[in-house]
Protein backbone atom coordinates (compact mmCIF):
# COMPACT_ATOMS: atom_id res chain seq x y z
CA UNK A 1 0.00 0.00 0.00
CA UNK A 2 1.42 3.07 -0.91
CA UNK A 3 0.22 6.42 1.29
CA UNK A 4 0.41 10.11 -0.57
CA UNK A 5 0.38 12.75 1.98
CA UNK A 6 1.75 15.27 3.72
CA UNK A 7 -0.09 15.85 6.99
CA UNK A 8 2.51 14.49 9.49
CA UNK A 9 4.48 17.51 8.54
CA UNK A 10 1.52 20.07 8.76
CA UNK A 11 0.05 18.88 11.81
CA UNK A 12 2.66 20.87 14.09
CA UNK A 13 1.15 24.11 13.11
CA UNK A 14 -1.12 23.25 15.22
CA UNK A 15 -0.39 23.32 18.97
CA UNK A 16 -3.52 21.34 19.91
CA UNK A 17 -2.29 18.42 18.11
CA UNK A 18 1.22 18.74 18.96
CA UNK A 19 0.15 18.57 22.69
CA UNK A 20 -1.94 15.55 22.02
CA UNK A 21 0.92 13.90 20.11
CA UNK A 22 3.67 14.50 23.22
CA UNK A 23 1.05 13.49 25.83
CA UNK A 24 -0.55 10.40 23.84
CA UNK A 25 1.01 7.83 26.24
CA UNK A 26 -0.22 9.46 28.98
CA UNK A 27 -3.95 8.78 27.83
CA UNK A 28 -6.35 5.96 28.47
CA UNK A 29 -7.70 4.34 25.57
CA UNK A 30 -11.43 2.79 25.15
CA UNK A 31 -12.17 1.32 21.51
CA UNK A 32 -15.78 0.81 20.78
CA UNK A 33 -16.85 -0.90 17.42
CA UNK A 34 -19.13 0.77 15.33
CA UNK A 35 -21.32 -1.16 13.37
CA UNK A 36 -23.99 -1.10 10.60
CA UNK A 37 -21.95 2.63 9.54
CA UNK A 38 -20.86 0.87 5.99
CA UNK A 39 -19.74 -2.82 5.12
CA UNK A 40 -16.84 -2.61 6.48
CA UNK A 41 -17.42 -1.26 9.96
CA UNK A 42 -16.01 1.36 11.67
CA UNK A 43 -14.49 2.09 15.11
CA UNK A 44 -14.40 5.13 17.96
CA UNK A 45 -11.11 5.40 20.11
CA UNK A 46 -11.61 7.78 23.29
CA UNK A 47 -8.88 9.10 24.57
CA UNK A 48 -8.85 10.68 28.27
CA UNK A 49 -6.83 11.43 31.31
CA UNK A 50 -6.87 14.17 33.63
CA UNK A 51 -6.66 16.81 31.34
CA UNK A 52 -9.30 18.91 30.19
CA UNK A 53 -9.24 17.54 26.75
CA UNK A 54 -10.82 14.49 25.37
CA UNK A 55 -9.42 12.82 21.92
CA UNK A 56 -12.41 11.18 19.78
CA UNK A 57 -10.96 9.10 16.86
CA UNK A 58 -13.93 8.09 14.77
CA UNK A 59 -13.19 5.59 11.84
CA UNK A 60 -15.36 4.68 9.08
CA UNK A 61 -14.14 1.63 7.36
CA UNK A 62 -15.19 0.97 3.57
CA UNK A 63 -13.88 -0.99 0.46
CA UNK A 64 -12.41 1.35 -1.69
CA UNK A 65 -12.04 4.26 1.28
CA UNK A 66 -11.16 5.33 5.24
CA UNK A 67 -12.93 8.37 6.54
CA UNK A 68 -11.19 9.54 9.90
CA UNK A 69 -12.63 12.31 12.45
CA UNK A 70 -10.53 13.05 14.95
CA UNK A 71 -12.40 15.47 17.70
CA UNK A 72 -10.45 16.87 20.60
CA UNK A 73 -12.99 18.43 22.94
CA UNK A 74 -13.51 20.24 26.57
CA UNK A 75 -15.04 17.30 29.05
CA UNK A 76 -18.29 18.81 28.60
CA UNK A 77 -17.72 17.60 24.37
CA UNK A 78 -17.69 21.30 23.13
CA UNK A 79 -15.50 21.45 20.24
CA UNK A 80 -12.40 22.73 20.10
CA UNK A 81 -10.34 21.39 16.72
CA UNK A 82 -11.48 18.70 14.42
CA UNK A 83 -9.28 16.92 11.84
CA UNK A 84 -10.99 15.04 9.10
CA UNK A 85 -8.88 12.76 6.59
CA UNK A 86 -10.48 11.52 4.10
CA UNK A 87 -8.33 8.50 2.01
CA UNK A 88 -9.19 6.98 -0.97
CA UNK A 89 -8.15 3.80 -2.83
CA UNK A 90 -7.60 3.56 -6.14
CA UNK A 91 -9.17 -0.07 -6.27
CA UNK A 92 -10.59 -1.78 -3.57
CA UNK A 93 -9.04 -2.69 -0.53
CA UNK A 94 -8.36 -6.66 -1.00
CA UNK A 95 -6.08 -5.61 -4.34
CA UNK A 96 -2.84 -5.81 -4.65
CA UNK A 97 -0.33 -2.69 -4.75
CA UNK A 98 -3.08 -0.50 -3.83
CA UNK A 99 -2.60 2.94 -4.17
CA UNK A 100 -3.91 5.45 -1.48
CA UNK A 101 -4.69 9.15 -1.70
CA UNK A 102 -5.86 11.20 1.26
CA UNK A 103 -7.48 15.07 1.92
CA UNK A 104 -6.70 16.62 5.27
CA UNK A 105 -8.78 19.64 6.91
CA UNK A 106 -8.30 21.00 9.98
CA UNK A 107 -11.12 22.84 11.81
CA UNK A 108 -10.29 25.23 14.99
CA UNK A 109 -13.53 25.79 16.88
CA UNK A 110 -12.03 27.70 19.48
CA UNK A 111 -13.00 31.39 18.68
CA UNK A 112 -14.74 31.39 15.55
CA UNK A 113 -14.47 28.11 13.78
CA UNK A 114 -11.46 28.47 10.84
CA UNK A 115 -11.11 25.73 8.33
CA UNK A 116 -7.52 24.86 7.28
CA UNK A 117 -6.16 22.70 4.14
CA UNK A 118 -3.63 19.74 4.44
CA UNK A 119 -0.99 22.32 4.39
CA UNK A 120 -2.11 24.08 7.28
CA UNK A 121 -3.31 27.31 5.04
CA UNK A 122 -6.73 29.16 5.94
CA UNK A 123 -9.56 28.39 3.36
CA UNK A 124 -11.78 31.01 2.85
CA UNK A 125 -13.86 30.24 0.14
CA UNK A 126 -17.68 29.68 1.21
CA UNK A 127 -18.95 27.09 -0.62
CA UNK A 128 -15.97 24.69 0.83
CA UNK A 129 -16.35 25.98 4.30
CA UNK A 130 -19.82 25.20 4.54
CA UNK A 131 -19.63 21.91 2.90
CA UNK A 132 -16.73 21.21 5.41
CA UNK A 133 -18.43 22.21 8.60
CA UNK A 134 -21.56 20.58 7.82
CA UNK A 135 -20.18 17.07 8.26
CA UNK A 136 -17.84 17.70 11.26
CA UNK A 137 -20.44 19.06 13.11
CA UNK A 138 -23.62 16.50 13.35
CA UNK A 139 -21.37 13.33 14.59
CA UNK A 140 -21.20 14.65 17.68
């Protein structure tokens, strides 16, 4: 399987996930399955500790995709920065030398909500913004 993308590198603009990624080990981990969400299932990780944050790593499973929603919230589950990755395959998921392609936004709820591309750079145009927010919104 071969992965095209560049969000390791653009994730440390943002210092919500960069505290995440330092403190990971220090979290506790529940993994719920999530069924009946598409053929190939799907799966919520919840990450917690004492910190005011929570982690919620949604995963949608599918034959010729991955959708992943990663929510970091306040303990009350207000928002406060979503990432959504969307990868696609360019057959389905059983072939070999699969090839995979992924989108990255980043959402910052925290004053008023900002949409970011996979490198990091504030999207302003409306139509995409809309789009954008009205799917990382409703799951929670």
């Amino acid at each position: 399987m071969i992965l095209s993308s560049c969000q390791k590198k653009h994730e440390t603009k943002f210092q919500i996930i960069k505290d995440f990624n330092a403190q990971k080990k220090e979290y506790r981990t529940d993994t719920i399955q999530l069924e009946n969400v598409s053929t190939e299932g799907g799966e919520l990780i919840s990450y917690h500790n004492n910190s005011d944050i929570l982690c919620l790593d949604f995963f949608i499973y599918g034959e010729t995709g991955k959708l992943n929603y990663t929510y970091f919230t306040d303990k009350k589950l207000n928002i406060i920065f979503v990432v959504k990755k969307d990868y696609r395959y360019d057959q389905p998921i059983t072939e070999e030398n699969l090839k995979v392609d992924s989108i990255v936004h980043y959402v910052d709820y925290q004053k008023s909500p900002k949409l970011y591309d996979e490198n990091g750079q504030v999207i302003n145009n409306k139509n995409t913004t809309e789009i954008i927010f009205f799917i990382l919104v409703p799951i929670l």
